[in-house]
mmCIF file of C-alpha atoms in Angstrom:
data_model
loop_
_atom_site.group_PDB
_atom_site.id
_atom_site.type_symbol
_atom_site.label_atom_id
_atom_site.label_comp_id
_atom_site.label_asym_id
_atom_site.label_seq_id
_atom_site.Cartn_x
_atom_site.Cartn_y
_atom_site.Cartn_z
ATOM 1 C CA MET R 205 -0.168 -0.306 0.088
ATOM 2 C CA GLY R 206 1.466 3.193 0.835
ATOM 3 C CA GLN R 207 4.810 4.444 1.586
ATOM 4 C CA GLY R 208 3.924 6.471 4.478
ATOM 5 C CA GLN R 209 5.387 5.385 8.229
ATOM 6 C CA GLY R 210 2.759 3.593 9.716
ATOM 7 C CA GLN R 211 0.541 6.650 11.498
ATOM 8 C CA GLY R 212 -2.653 4.494 11.557
ATOM 9 C CA VAL R 213 -4.505 2.674 9.173
ATOM 10 C CA GLN R 214 -4.104 3.985 5.286
ATOM 11 C CA PRO R 215 -6.585 5.355 3.729
ATOM 12 C CA GLY R 216 -9.106 3.177 1.233
ATOM 13 C CA GLY R 217 -8.358 0.637 2.857
ATOM 14 C CA GLY R 218 -7.182 -1.225 -1.130
ATOM 15 C CA GLN R 219 -10.216 -0.383 -2.688
ATOM 16 C CA GLY R 220 -11.897 3.021 -3.769
ATOM 17 C CA ARG R 221 -10.235 5.449 -5.491
ATOM 18 C CA ARG R 222 -6.674 5.388 -7.421
ATOM 19 C CA ALA R 223 -3.999 7.330 -8.494
ATOM 20 C CA GLY R 224 -3.466 7.147 -12.277
ATOM 21 C CA GLY R 225 -7.658 6.609 -13.139
ATOM 22 C CA GLU R 226 -8.712 3.707 -11.376
ATOM 23 C CA GLY R 227 -11.636 3.867 -9.227
ATOM 24 C CA PRO R 228 -14.877 5.770 -9.341
ATOM 25 C CA ALA R 229 -12.985 9.263 -9.675
ATOM 26 C CA GLY R 230 -12.263 8.833 -14.046
ATOM 27 C CA ALA R 231 -9.076 8.605 -15.816
ATOM 28 C CA GLY R 232 -6.139 10.082 -14.528
ATOM 29 C CA GLN R 233 -7.892 11.362 -11.508
ATOM 30 C CA ALA R 234 -9.209 10.882 -7.924
ATOM 31 C CA GLY R 235 -10.339 12.821 -5.117
ATOM 32 C CA GLY R 236 -13.963 14.622 -5.427
ATOM 33 C CA LEU R 237 -14.779 13.550 -1.910
ATOM 34 C CA LEU R 238 -17.674 15.828 -0.353
ATOM 35 C CA ASN R 239 -16.903 18.699 -2.753
ATOM 36 C CA GLY R 240 -13.337 18.099 -2.145
ATOM 37 C CA PRO R 241 -10.844 18.548 -5.093
ATOM 38 C CA GLU R 242 -10.268 16.359 -8.283
ATOM 39 C CA VAL R 243 -6.588 15.342 -7.670
ATOM 40 C CA GLY R 244 -4.590 14.927 -10.820
ATOM 41 C CA SER R 245 -2.137 12.201 -11.051
ATOM 42 C CA ALA R 246 0.739 15.138 -12.158
ATOM 43 C CA VAL R 247 -0.193 15.914 -8.229
ATOM 44 C CA VAL R 248 -0.057 12.588 -7.044
ATOM 45 C CA SER R 249 2.968 11.815 -8.186
ATOM 46 C CA ARG R 250 4.940 15.135 -6.992
ATOM 47 C CA LEU R 251 2.858 14.558 -3.735
ATOM 48 C CA THR R 252 4.059 10.854 -3.296
ATOM 49 C CA GLU R 253 8.372 11.577 -4.548
ATOM 50 C CA ASP R 254 10.045 10.337 -1.316
ATOM 51 C CA ALA R 255 7.160 10.421 0.610
ATOM 52 C CA SER R 256 8.356 7.841 3.171
ATOM 53 C CA ALA R 257 10.832 10.665 4.083
ATOM 54 C CA TYR R 258 7.651 12.186 5.688
ATOM 55 C CA THR R 259 5.542 12.169 8.601
ATOM 56 C CA TRP R 260 2.843 13.546 5.854
ATOM 57 C CA VAL R 261 2.993 14.437 2.717
ATOM 58 C CA ALA R 262 1.304 17.422 2.541
ATOM 59 C CA ALA R 263 -1.249 19.493 4.626
ATOM 60 C CA ALA R 264 -4.442 21.175 3.221
ATOM 61 C CA VAL R 265 -6.469 23.606 4.507
ATOM 62 C CA GLY R 266 -9.500 21.617 5.707
ATOM 63 C CA SER R 267 -10.083 17.924 6.128
ATOM 64 C CA GLN R 268 -12.066 17.962 3.068
ATOM 65 C CA ASN R 269 -9.719 18.940 1.080
ATOM 66 C CA ALA R 270 -6.767 16.589 2.972
ATOM 67 C CA ALA R 271 -9.152 13.882 2.442
ATOM 68 C CA SER R 272 -9.339 14.345 -1.508
ATOM 69 C CA TYR R 273 -5.015 14.156 -1.018
ATOM 70 C CA GLN R 274 -5.184 11.380 0.952
ATOM 71 C CA LEU R 275 -7.653 9.111 -1.190
ATOM 72 C CA ALA R 276 -5.663 10.177 -3.982
ATOM 73 C CA THR R 277 -1.576 9.282 -3.137
ATOM 74 C CA GLU R 278 -3.334 6.751 -0.164
ATOM 75 C CA LEU R 279 -0.930 8.461 2.218
ATOM 76 C CA PRO R 280 -1.233 10.848 5.537
ATOM 77 C CA VAL R 281 -1.884 14.319 4.611
ATOM 78 C CA MET R 282 -2.507 17.086 7.142
ATOM 79 C CA PRO R 283 -5.826 18.516 7.713
ATOM 80 C CA VAL R 284 -5.309 22.185 8.687
ATOM 81 C CA GLY R 285 -8.226 24.107 9.969
ATOM 82 C CA GLY R 286 -10.343 21.293 10.736
ATOM 83 C CA PHE R 287 -13.615 19.961 8.954
ATOM 84 C CA ASN R 288 -13.842 23.844 7.226
ATOM 85 C CA GLY R 289 -10.912 25.753 7.730
ATOM 86 C CA SER R 290 -11.639 27.497 10.783
ATOM 87 C CA ASP R 291 -10.463 25.806 14.008
ATOM 88 C CA PRO R 292 -7.537 26.344 15.461
ATOM 89 C CA SER R 293 -5.294 23.221 14.668
ATOM 90 C CA PRO R 294 -2.801 23.073 14.179
ATOM 91 C CA THR R 295 -1.912 26.370 16.052
ATOM 92 C CA LEU R 296 0.879 28.588 13.418
ATOM 93 C CA ALA R 297 3.517 28.255 16.299
ATOM 94 C CA ARG R 298 2.972 24.281 16.145
ATOM 95 C CA PHE R 299 3.162 24.061 12.487
ATOM 96 C CA GLN R 300 6.203 25.859 12.091
ATOM 97 C CA GLN R 301 7.675 23.152 13.776
ATOM 98 C CA TYR R 302 6.447 20.606 12.287
ATOM 99 C CA VAL R 303 8.110 21.979 9.526
ATOM 100 C CA ALA R 304 11.298 23.248 11.032
ATOM 101 C CA ASP R 305 11.178 18.740 12.173
ATOM 102 C CA GLY R 306 10.943 18.269 8.719
ATOM 103 C CA GLU R 307 7.689 16.267 9.012
ATOM 104 C CA ILE R 308 5.661 17.602 6.295
ATOM 105 C CA HIS R 309 6.842 18.335 2.522
ATOM 106 C CA TRP R 310 4.078 20.474 0.786
ATOM 107 C CA PHE R 311 1.582 22.616 1.719
ATOM 108 C CA ILE R 312 -1.249 22.776 -0.892
ATOM 109 C CA ASP R 313 -2.447 26.049 -1.332
ATOM 110 C CA GLY R 314 -6.545 26.736 -0.306
ATOM 111 C CA GLY R 315 -7.573 29.213 -3.071
ATOM 112 C CA GLU R 316 -11.004 30.466 -3.184
ATOM 113 C CA GLY R 317 -12.549 26.809 -1.815
ATOM 114 C CA GLY R 318 -9.229 26.187 0.161
ATOM 115 C CA GLY R 319 -11.398 26.211 4.231
ATOM 116 C CA ALA R 320 -13.267 28.808 5.360
ATOM 117 C CA ARG R 321 -10.262 30.815 6.130
ATOM 118 C CA GLY R 322 -11.816 32.410 9.257
ATOM 119 C CA ARG R 323 -10.389 32.310 12.697
ATOM 120 C CA GLY R 324 -11.350 29.317 15.424
ATOM 121 C CA PRO R 325 -12.412 30.553 18.871
ATOM 122 C CA GLY R 326 -9.234 31.039 20.491
ATOM 123 C CA GLY R 327 -6.232 30.615 18.000
ATOM 124 C CA GLU R 328 -4.337 30.587 15.116
ATOM 125 C CA SER R 329 -5.702 30.711 12.008
ATOM 126 C CA SER R 330 -5.602 28.744 8.567
ATOM 127 C CA GLU R 331 -5.352 31.925 7.248
ATOM 128 C CA GLU R 332 -2.218 32.794 8.922
ATOM 129 C CA ILE R 333 -0.322 29.719 8.520
ATOM 130 C CA GLN R 334 -1.433 30.108 4.072
ATOM 131 C CA GLU R 335 0.019 33.486 4.537
ATOM 132 C CA TRP R 336 3.260 32.492 6.060
ATOM 133 C CA VAL R 337 3.582 29.432 3.811
ATOM 134 C CA ALA R 338 3.253 31.276 1.407
ATOM 135 C CA ALA R 339 6.069 34.104 2.400
ATOM 136 C CA ASN R 340 8.609 31.369 3.437
ATOM 137 C CA PHE R 341 8.854 29.140 0.891
ATOM 138 C CA THR R 342 8.450 27.960 -3.102
ATOM 139 C CA GLU R 343 5.750 27.844 -5.210
ATOM 140 C CA VAL R 344 5.236 25.160 -7.835
ATOM 141 C CA THR R 345 1.768 24.767 -9.889
ATOM 142 C CA VAL R 346 1.178 21.322 -11.367
ATOM 143 C CA ASP R 347 -2.134 21.031 -13.245
ATOM 144 C CA GLY R 348 -3.185 24.348 -11.861
ATOM 145 C CA THR R 349 -2.479 23.295 -8.427
ATOM 146 C CA THR R 350 -0.794 26.002 -6.258
ATOM 147 C CA LEU R 351 1.890 23.823 -3.744
ATOM 148 C CA TYR R 352 4.481 24.901 -1.830
ATOM 149 C CA ASP R 353 7.484 23.378 -1.187
ATOM 150 C CA LEU R 354 8.067 23.162 2.799
ATOM 151 C CA THR R 355 11.710 22.026 2.408
ATOM 152 C CA SER R 356 12.252 24.646 -0.245
ATOM 153 C CA PRO R 357 12.821 28.420 1.666
ATOM 154 C CA GLN R 358 12.252 31.085 -0.149
#
């Protein structure tokens, strides 16, 4: 199955959506869970490069978005901001520590549909994390998806 480091049960359980056109998402794409993004095969290829070196292959705003990428790659993707991106989890400081420790390879830009981008009660917001990432890391666009390489500071 995946190349992750054993962070619990791998999504998909060997069934369902797969990269490369297998499964219900259609040829060359996977994802689309509950209005989450469709994930193209080029994005899957980029996210899975050197995946075994990271706890999370990527982080994405909102659990619906993260789930689409996790199902497509069959590897752990960190949901930033909870279900819709408005929960203060992780905090900006904690996210920065994960990045400093080399635990996350990519950040997937939320764009317009990337979660509520609002503040959760009493904490940091996913918007603050997105702003910090955009200001500090190299951006690359793959199949119309903006990714930030968290191992490549500007």
